[in-house]
Coordinates of C-alpha atoms and ligand atoms in Angstrom, one line a residue:
X1 CA 74.4 117.4 100.4
X2 CA 77.3 116.5 98.2
X3 CA 79.4 119.6 97.4
X4 CA 80.1 121.0 94.0
X5 CA 82.8 123.2 92.6
X6 CA 82.0 126.8 93.5
X7 CA 82.3 127.9 89.8
X8 CA 83.3 126.7 86.4
X9 CA 86.7 128.4 86.9
X10 CA 87.5 126.4 90.0
X11 CA 86.8 123.2 88.2
X12 CA 89.2 124.2 85.4
X13 CA 91.8 125.2 88.0
X14 CA 91.4 121.9 89.9
X15 CA 91.6 119.8 86.8
X16 CA 94.6 121.8 85.6
X17 CA 96.0 121.3 89.1
X18 CA 95.6 117.6 88.7
X19 CA 97.0 117.5 85.1
X20 CA 100.0 119.8 85.6
X21 CA 102.5 118.3 87.9
X22 CA 105.7 116.3 88.0
X23 CA 104.5 114.7 84.8
X24 CA 105.0 117.9 82.8
X25 CA 108.2 119.3 84.5
X26 CA 110.1 116.2 85.8
X27 CA 108.9 113.3 83.7
X28 CA 108.2 114.7 80.2
X29 CA 111.8 116.2 79.7
X30 CA 113.5 113.0 80.9
X31 CA 111.5 110.6 78.9
X32 CA 111.8 112.9 75.9
X33 CA 115.6 112.8 76.5
X34 CA 115.6 109.0 76.8
X35 CA 113.7 108.3 73.7
X36 CA 115.6 110.7 71.4
X37 CA 113.5 113.9 71.2
X38 CA 111.6 114.9 68.1
X39 CA 109.7 111.8 67.1
X40 CA 108.8 111.1 70.7
X41 CA 107.3 114.6 71.1
X42 CA 105.4 114.1 67.9
X43 CA 104.0 110.8 69.0
X44 CA 103.1 112.3 72.4
X45 CA 101.2 115.2 70.7
X46 CA 99.5 112.9 68.4
X47 CA 98.2 110.8 71.3
X48 CA 97.2 113.9 73.2
X49 CA 94.9 115.0 70.4
X50 CA 93.5 111.7 69.1
X51 CA 93.3 109.8 72.4
X52 CA 93.6 112.2 75.3
X53 CA 91.1 114.9 74.3
X54 CA 88.2 112.6 73.5
X55 CA 88.8 110.4 76.5
X56 CA 89.0 113.3 78.8
X57 CA 85.6 114.5 77.6
X58 CA 84.3 111.0 78.2
X59 CA 85.8 110.8 81.7
X60 CA 84.4 114.1 82.8
X61 CA 80.9 113.3 81.6
X62 CA 80.8 109.9 83.1
X63 CA 81.8 111.4 86.4
X64 CA 79.3 114.2 86.2
X65 CA 76.5 111.7 85.4
X66 CA 77.5 109.3 88.2
X67 CA 78.2 111.8 90.9
X68 CA 80.1 109.4 93.0
X69 CA 83.6 107.8 93.3
X70 CA 84.6 106.0 90.1
X71 CA 83.7 102.5 91.5
X72 CA 80.2 103.6 92.4
X73 CA 79.8 105.8 89.3
X74 CA 80.6 102.8 87.1
X75 CA 78.3 100.6 89.0
X76 CA 75.4 103.1 88.6
X77 CA 76.1 103.9 85.0
X78 CA 76.3 100.2 84.0
X79 CA 73.0 99.6 85.7
X80 CA 71.5 102.6 84.0
X81 CA 72.7 101.2 80.6
X82 CA 71.6 97.7 81.4
X83 CA 75.2 96.5 81.2
X84 CA 77.3 94.1 83.3
X85 CA 78.2 95.6 86.7
X86 CA 81.7 94.3 86.2
X87 CA 82.4 97.7 84.6
X88 CA 83.0 98.9 88.1
X89 CA 86.3 97.0 87.9
X90 CA 87.4 100.0 86.0
X91 CA 87.1 102.0 89.2
X92 CA 89.0 99.4 91.1
X93 CA 91.9 99.3 88.8
X94 CA 91.9 103.1 88.9
X95 CA 92.2 103.1 92.7
X96 CA 95.1 100.7 92.5
X97 CA 96.8 102.7 89.7
X98 CA 96.3 105.9 91.7
X99 CA 97.9 104.5 94.8
X100 CA 100.8 102.9 92.9
X101 CA 101.5 106.2 91.0
X102 CA 101.3 108.3 94.2
X103 CA 103.8 106.0 95.9
X104 CA 106.6 107.1 93.7
X105 CA 105.2 110.5 92.9
X106 CA 105.5 111.3 96.6
X107 CA 109.2 110.3 96.7
X108 CA 110.0 112.6 93.7
X109 CA 107.9 115.4 95.2
X110 CA 110.0 114.9 98.4
X111 CA 113.1 115.5 96.3
X112 CA 111.5 118.7 95.0
X113 CA 110.9 119.9 98.6
X114 CA 114.5 119.1 99.5
X115 CA 115.6 121.1 96.5
X116 CA 113.7 124.2 97.5
X117 CA 115.7 124.3 100.7
X118 CA 118.9 123.6 98.8
X119 CA 118.1 126.4 96.4
X120 CA 117.4 128.9 99.2
X121 CA 120.6 128.1 101.0
X122 CA 122.6 129.2 98.0
X123 CA 124.1 125.7 97.6
X124 CA 123.9 125.9 93.8
X125 CA 125.7 129.2 93.4
X126 CA 128.5 129.0 90.8
X127 CA 128.6 125.2 90.9
X128 CA 129.9 123.2 87.9
X129 CA 127.8 120.6 86.2
X130 CA 129.7 117.9 88.2
X131 CA 129.1 119.7 91.5
X132 CA 125.4 119.9 90.8
X133 CA 125.3 116.2 89.9
X134 CA 127.1 115.4 93.2
X135 CA 124.4 117.3 95.1
X136 CA 121.7 115.1 93.4
X137 CA 123.6 111.8 93.9
X138 CA 124.2 112.5 97.6
X139 CA 120.4 113.1 98.1
X140 CA 119.2 110.0 96.2
X141 CA 121.7 107.7 97.7
X142 CA 120.6 108.5 101.2
X143 CA 117.5 106.4 101.9
X144 CA 116.9 108.0 105.3
X145 CA 116.7 111.5 103.8
X146 CA 114.4 110.4 101.0
X147 CA 112.2 108.6 103.5
X148 CA 112.0 111.7 105.6
X149 CA 110.9 113.9 102.7
X150 CA 108.5 111.2 101.4
X151 CA 106.9 111.1 104.8
X152 CA 106.5 114.9 104.9
X153 CA 105.0 115.0 101.5
X154 CA 102.5 112.2 102.2
X155 CA 101.5 113.8 105.4
X156 CA 100.8 117.1 103.6
X157 CA 98.8 115.2 101.0
X158 CA 96.8 113.5 103.7
X159 CA 96.2 116.8 105.4
X160 CA 95.0 118.5 102.3
X161 CA 92.7 115.7 101.3
X162 CA 91.3 115.4 104.8
X163 CA 90.1 119.0 104.6
X164 CA 87.9 118.2 101.6
X165 CA 88.1 119.2 98.0
X166 CA 86.8 122.6 98.4
X167 CA 88.8 123.6 101.4
X168 CA 92.2 122.8 100.3
X169 CA 92.4 122.8 96.7
X170 CA 90.6 125.7 95.1
X171 CA 92.6 128.4 96.8
X172 CA 96.0 126.9 96.3
X173 CA 95.6 126.4 92.6
X174 CA 94.1 129.8 91.8
X175 CA 97.4 131.6 92.6
X176 CA 100.0 129.0 92.1
X177 CA 99.3 127.8 88.6
X178 CA 99.7 131.2 86.9
X179 CA 102.8 131.8 88.9
X180 CA 104.4 128.6 87.8
X181 CA 103.7 129.5 84.2
X182 CA 105.4 132.9 84.6
X183 CA 108.4 131.3 86.2
X184 CA 108.7 128.7 83.4
X185 CA 108.7 131.5 80.8
X186 CA 111.5 133.3 82.7
X187 CA 113.5 130.1 82.7
X188 CA 113.0 129.7 79.0
X189 CA 114.1 133.2 78.4
X190 CA 117.2 132.5 80.5
X191 CA 117.8 129.3 78.6
X192 CA 117.9 131.3 75.3
X193 CA 121.0 133.0 76.6
X194 CA 123.0 129.8 77.3
X195 CA 124.0 129.0 73.8
X196 CA 122.4 125.6 73.8
X197 CA 119.0 126.8 72.6
X198 CA 119.2 126.0 68.9
X199 CA 120.5 122.6 69.6
X200 CA 117.6 122.1 72.0
X201 CA 115.0 123.2 69.4
X202 CA 116.7 120.8 67.0
X203 CA 116.6 118.0 69.4
X204 CA 112.9 118.6 70.4
X205 CA 111.4 119.3 67.1
X206 CA 113.5 117.5 64.4
X207 CA 112.2 114.0 64.0
X208 CA 114.9 111.3 64.1
X209 CA 113.0 108.0 63.6
X210 CA 116.0 105.8 64.2
X211 CA 116.3 107.0 67.8
X212 CA 112.6 106.4 68.4
X213 CA 112.1 103.0 66.7
X214 CA 115.3 101.1 67.4
X215 CA 116.3 99.8 70.8
X216 CA 119.4 101.3 72.4
X217 CA 121.4 100.4 75.5
X218 CA 122.2 102.6 78.5
X219 CA 125.0 104.3 76.7
X220 CA 122.8 105.2 73.8
X221 CA 124.3 102.7 71.4
X222 CA 122.0 100.7 69.1
X223 CA 121.4 97.1 70.0
X224 CA 122.0 94.6 67.1
X225 CA 120.5 91.3 66.3
X226 CA 122.5 88.3 65.1
X227 CA 122.5 89.6 61.5
X228 CA 123.9 93.0 62.6
X229 CA 120.6 94.7 62.1
X230 CA 119.1 97.2 64.5
X231 CA 116.3 95.9 66.7
X232 CA 112.9 97.4 66.2
X233 CA 111.0 98.3 69.4
X234 CA 107.5 99.6 70.3
X235 CA 108.5 100.6 73.8
X236 CA 108.9 104.3 73.0
X237 CA 105.5 104.4 71.4
X238 CA 104.0 102.8 74.4
X239 CA 105.7 105.2 76.7
X240 CA 104.6 108.2 74.6
X241 CA 101.0 107.0 74.7
X242 CA 101.2 106.2 78.4
X243 CA 102.5 109.6 79.0
X244 CA 99.6 111.2 77.3
X245 CA 97.3 109.5 79.8
X246 CA 99.6 110.2 82.7
X247 CA 100.1 113.9 82.0
X248 CA 96.3 114.5 81.5
X249 CA 95.5 112.4 84.7
X250 CA 93.4 110.0 82.5
X251 CA 92.5 106.4 82.7
X252 CA 92.3 106.0 86.5
X253 CA 89.3 108.0 87.6
X254 CA 91.0 111.2 88.9
X255 CA 89.3 113.3 86.2
X256 CA 86.1 111.3 86.6
X257 CA 86.2 112.1 90.3
X258 CA 86.6 115.8 89.6
X259 CA 83.8 115.6 87.0
X260 CA 81.6 114.2 89.7
X261 CA 81.8 117.5 91.7
X262 CA 80.8 119.4 88.6
X263 CA 77.6 121.3 88.3
X264 CA 75.1 120.2 85.6
X265 CA 75.0 123.4 83.7
X266 CA 78.5 123.8 82.4
X267 CA 79.6 122.9 79.0
X268 CA 82.5 120.6 79.2
X269 CA 83.9 120.8 75.6
X270 CA 85.6 124.2 76.0
X271 CA 86.9 123.3 79.5
X272 CA 88.5 120.2 78.2
X273 CA 90.3 122.1 75.5
X274 CA 91.6 124.6 78.0
X275 CA 92.9 121.9 80.3
X276 CA 94.6 120.0 77.6
X277 CA 96.2 123.1 76.0
X278 CA 97.6 124.4 79.3
X279 CA 99.0 121.0 80.2
X280 CA 100.7 120.6 76.9
X281 CA 102.0 124.2 77.0
X282 CA 103.6 123.6 80.4
X283 CA 105.3 120.4 79.3
X284 CA 106.8 122.1 76.1
X285 CA 108.0 125.1 78.1
X286 CA 109.7 122.7 80.6
X287 CA 111.5 121.1 77.7
X288 CA 112.5 124.5 76.3
X289 CA 113.9 125.5 79.7
X290 CA 115.8 122.3 80.4
X291 CA 117.3 121.0 77.1
X292 CA 119.3 124.2 76.3
X293 CA 121.0 123.7 79.7
X294 CA 121.7 120.1 78.8
X295 CA 123.4 121.0 75.5
X296 CA 125.1 124.1 76.7
X297 CA 126.8 122.2 79.5
X298 CA 127.6 119.0 77.5
X299 CA 125.2 116.9 79.6
X300 CA 123.4 113.7 78.6
X301 CA 119.8 114.3 77.6
X302 CA 119.1 110.7 78.5
X303 CA 120.2 111.2 82.1
X304 CA 116.9 109.7 83.4
X305 CA 114.8 110.8 86.4
X306 CA 117.5 113.1 87.8
X307 CA 117.4 115.3 84.7
X308 CA 115.7 118.4 86.1
X309 CA 117.7 118.1 89.3
X310 CA 120.9 118.1 87.4
X311 CA 120.1 120.9 85.0
X312 CA 117.9 123.6 86.4
X313 CA 120.1 124.2 89.5
X314 CA 122.9 125.1 87.0
X315 CA 120.8 127.9 85.7
X316 CA 119.8 129.0 89.2
X317 CA 123.5 129.0 90.3
X318 CA 124.5 131.3 87.5
X319 CA 121.7 133.8 87.1
X320 CA 121.2 137.0 89.1
X321 CA 118.8 136.3 92.0
X322 CA 119.2 132.7 91.2
X323 CA 118.7 131.5 94.8
X324 CA 115.4 133.4 95.0
X325 CA 114.1 132.3 91.6
X326 CA 115.3 128.7 92.3
X327 CA 113.5 128.6 95.6
X328 CA 110.4 130.0 94.1
X329 CA 110.5 127.4 91.3
X330 CA 110.8 124.4 93.5
X331 CA 108.2 125.7 95.9
X332 CA 105.8 126.1 93.0
X333 CA 106.6 122.7 91.6
X334 CA 105.9 121.3 95.0
X335 CA 102.4 122.8 95.0
X336 CA 101.8 121.5 91.5
X337 CA 102.8 118.1 92.7
X338 CA 100.6 118.4 95.7
X339 CA 97.5 119.3 93.6
X340 CA 98.1 116.2 91.4
X341 CA 98.7 114.0 94.5
X342 CA 95.4 115.0 95.9
X343 CA 93.6 113.8 92.7
X344 CA 95.5 110.5 92.8
X345 CA 94.3 109.6 96.2
X346 CA 90.8 111.1 96.1
X347 CA 89.0 108.2 94.2
X348 CA 90.1 105.8 96.9
X349 CA 89.2 108.1 99.7
X350 CA 85.8 108.9 98.3
X351 CA 85.1 105.2 97.8
X352 CA 85.9 104.5 101.5
X353 CA 83.6 107.3 102.6
X354 CA 80.7 106.2 100.4
X355 CA 80.9 102.5 100.6
X356 CA 82.5 101.8 104.0
X357 CA 81.1 104.7 105.8
X358 CA 84.5 106.0 107.0
X359 CA 85.0 109.6 108.1
X360 CA 87.0 111.5 105.6
X361 CA 90.0 111.9 108.0
X362 CA 90.1 108.2 108.7
X363 CA 89.8 107.2 105.1
X364 CA 92.6 109.5 104.1
X365 CA 94.9 108.3 106.8
X366 CA 94.3 104.7 105.8
X367 CA 95.0 105.2 102.1
X368 CA 97.9 107.5 102.9
X369 CA 99.6 104.9 105.1
X370 CA 99.3 102.1 102.5
X371 CA 100.8 104.4 99.8
X372 CA 103.6 105.5 102.1
X373 CA 104.6 101.9 102.6
X374 CA 104.7 101.2 98.9
X375 CA 106.8 104.3 98.4
X376 CA 109.7 102.7 100.4
X377 CA 110.3 100.4 97.3
X378 CA 111.0 103.5 95.2
X379 CA 113.4 104.9 97.8
X380 CA 115.5 101.8 97.6
X381 CA 115.4 101.8 93.8
X382 CA 117.1 105.2 93.9
X383 CA 119.9 103.8 96.0
X384 CA 120.5 101.0 93.5
X385 CA 118.3 98.0 94.4
X386 CA 117.1 96.3 91.3
X387 CA 114.2 93.9 90.8
X388 CA 116.7 91.1 90.5
X389 CA 118.0 92.0 94.0
X390 CA 114.4 91.8 95.3
X391 CA 113.4 88.6 93.5
X392 CA 116.6 86.6 93.8
X393 CA 116.3 86.0 97.6
X394 CA 112.6 85.2 97.1
X395 CA 113.4 82.7 94.5
X396 CA 116.1 81.1 96.6
X397 CA 113.9 81.0 99.6
X398 CA 111.4 78.8 97.8
X399 CA 114.2 76.7 96.4
X400 CA 114.5 78.0 92.9
X401 CA 117.9 79.7 93.1
X402 CA 118.8 78.9 89.5
X403 CA 115.9 81.0 88.2
X404 CA 116.9 84.5 87.1
X405 CA 114.7 87.3 85.8
X406 CA 114.7 87.5 82.0
X407 CA 116.7 90.3 80.3
X408 CA 113.6 92.4 79.8
X409 CA 112.8 92.5 83.4
X410 CA 116.2 92.7 84.9
X411 CA 116.6 96.2 83.6
X412 CA 113.8 97.4 85.8
X413 CA 113.9 98.4 89.4
X414 CA 110.8 98.8 91.7
X415 CA 110.3 102.4 90.6
X416 CA 110.7 101.9 86.9
X417 CA 108.6 98.7 87.0
X418 CA 105.7 100.5 88.8
X419 CA 106.0 103.5 86.5
X420 CA 105.9 101.4 83.4
X421 CA 103.1 99.1 84.6
X422 CA 100.9 102.0 85.7
X423 CA 101.5 104.6 83.1
X424 CA 102.1 102.5 80.0
X425 CA 99.7 99.6 80.8
X426 CA 97.1 100.4 83.4
X427 CA 96.2 103.9 82.3
X428 CA 95.8 103.1 78.6
X429 CA 93.7 100.1 79.3
X430 CA 91.6 102.1 81.7
X431 CA 91.2 104.8 79.1
X432 CA 90.4 102.3 76.4
X433 CA 87.6 100.9 78.6
X434 CA 86.3 104.4 79.4
X435 CA 86.1 105.2 75.7
X436 CA 84.3 101.9 74.9
X437 CA 81.9 102.4 77.7
X438 CA 81.1 106.0 76.8
X439 CA 81.0 105.3 73.0
X440 CA 79.2 101.9 72.9
X441 CA 77.7 101.0 76.2
X442 CA 76.0 104.1 77.4
X443 CA 72.7 105.1 75.8
X444 CA 73.2 107.8 73.3
X445 CA 70.7 110.2 74.9
X446 CA 72.5 110.0 78.2
X447 CA 75.9 111.0 76.7
X448 CA 74.2 113.6 74.5
X449 CA 72.5 115.2 77.5
X450 CA 75.8 115.2 79.5
X451 CA 77.6 117.0 76.8
X452 CA 75.3 119.9 76.4
X453 CA 77.7 121.1 73.6
X454 CA 77.0 124.6 72.3
X455 CA 77.8 123.5 68.8
X456 CA 75.8 120.6 67.4
X457 CA 78.8 119.5 65.3
X458 CA 81.0 118.6 68.2
X459 CA 79.0 115.6 69.6
X460 CA 79.2 113.4 66.4
X461 CA 82.9 114.1 66.1
X462 CA 83.5 113.2 69.7
X463 CA 81.3 110.1 69.3
X464 CA 83.2 108.9 66.3
X465 CA 86.6 109.4 68.0
X466 CA 85.6 107.7 71.2
X467 CA 83.9 104.8 69.3
X468 CA 86.5 104.1 66.6
X469 CA 89.6 106.2 66.7
X470 CA 90.9 106.3 70.3
X471 CA 90.2 102.6 71.2
X472 CA 91.6 101.5 67.9
X473 CA 94.8 103.4 68.4
X474 CA 95.3 102.1 72.0
X475 CA 94.6 98.6 70.8
X476 CA 97.0 98.9 67.9
X477 CA 99.9 99.8 70.2
X478 CA 99.1 96.9 72.6
X479 CA 98.6 94.3 69.9
X480 CA 101.9 95.3 68.4
X481 CA 103.6 95.0 71.7
X482 CA 102.4 91.5 72.4
X483 CA 103.3 90.6 68.8
X484 CA 99.9 89.6 67.6
X485 CA 100.5 91.5 64.5
X486 CA 103.1 93.8 63.0
X487 CA 103.0 96.5 60.5
Ligands
LIG1 N1 98.9 114.4 85.6 C1 99.8 114.4 86.8 C2 101.1 114.9 86.3 O1 101.4 115.1 85.1 C3 99.9 113.0 87.4 C4 98.6 112.3 87.6 C5 98.4 111.1 86.9 C6 97.7 112.8 88.4 C7 97.2 110.4 87.0 C8 96.4 112.1 88.5 C9 96.2 111.0 87.8 O2 102.0 115.1 87.1

C-alpha cells in the first residue's frame, strides 16, 4: 500500500522542510539586495498572499486527490474532469524544473557544507571584511573543490530519497527546523548590536520605487536611454513573483507530491497558512540578520549570490563562541537545504517508480546522476564562464562566428540563466496552470470535497482567488514583460 504521513504534524514539517531552505536564507537576502530592498520585499509579500497562498492550497488538494506523482496525478484528474490529458505536461515541466533547480541548489548547498567546516576550524576568527571575502573567492574560483562538495551533497540527497519519504525526512525535520529558527533569532539579536540595524530596517522596509522599477548596471548606476531618461524594467517584479513561487516550492509539483502522501481527513487550510507564515518569517529573519552586517561593515547589499558567505562569517568571527554558533548555523542550513532538495527530486523519482517500474534506489540514482551533470555548468559559472563563452565556440563551430549573444543574454551565465528561467518563468507558468486547472477545469464538487474547510466562508474566497486573482496577476506580469501591453 502507498504510505501516508504518520500525522498532520509530519506533513506540516515536511512541507516546511521543502519550503524553508536556501531560498529563504541564501537567495532572499541577495535578491532583495540586488533589487534595492523595500519595494522588492513589498512586491514579494504581495505575491505570497495573493498568488502563493491560494496556489499552495490548490497544489496540495490536487496532489491529495490524485495520490500519485504529478504527471500521473494530472493525467488522472484531467480524465476525471473530462479534460484534455495534455494537462499532464504540467507534471513534466515540473520534473524538468525540479531537476534544473536542484542542479544549482546542490552546488550552493555544497558551499554551505564547506562553510560548516571553515566555521568549525576557526577560520573566520577576527577576520576583516576583505579577509572573509577572500575566503569565499578562493572557494568559488576552485572548480575542483566545488565539484567535490556538489558530489557529496548530491550523494546525500540520493541516499535520503532512496530511503523513502517516511524514513529519511520526518525525523530530520522535526528537530532541525525549530533549531534553525532559534539560531536565526540569536543572529538577529547579535545584528542589533552591530550599529547597522537601523540602516538595515530602513533598507528593507522603506519603499524606494526608483531602485525597483528602473534598470541599473552592475555598479548600481541607473541606465539611461537616448533622451537621458531612466529605463523602466519589469524584471524585478518578475523576480519577486518568481521568488514567491520558489520559496514556497510551488509551480513544479513538489508540494503536489507531498499532498499526495496526505491523509484524507486533514483540513488543509490551516496547514497552508502555517507553512506560508513560517516560510516568510524565516526569510525576513534572515534579512534582519544579514543586512545590519552589510551596512555596519560598509559592504555592498547587491553583492550577489555570495552575500551570506561574505557577511555572516564576519559575525561568527567576532562574537563569543562564534566558531560553535557558526558551525551550528551552517550545519542547520545544510539540513534545511537537504530537506528542500529531497522535494525537488521526489516528483521525478516517484514517476519513474510508478510508470517505469524502477526500484526506488535505481530511480533515485538515475535522476541524481543527470542532475549532477547539469550542476557542472553552475560550477563553471562561479569561476567566471559566461553564456557567451559557451555559445561562441558553438556558433563558430557551425560557421556563424559573427553572431553574438544579444545584450540581454550576454549578462547571464549558466547559473543565472537557469535560475531565471526556472524561478521566474517555469514556476509561475506552472502555478498559473495549476490555478486554472483547480479553479476552472476540475468539477466544483471535487475541489469542495478535497478542501473540507472548517469554515464555509473559506472555499468561495479561495475559489475566487484561484479563478480570477492569482492567474490574472501572473498573466499581467508576463504580458508586460513580452510588451503586449503596458500600464
Ligand atoms: N523552497 C525551497 C527554498 O526556498 C526551494 C524549492 C523550490 C524546493 C521548488 C522545492 C521546489 O529553498
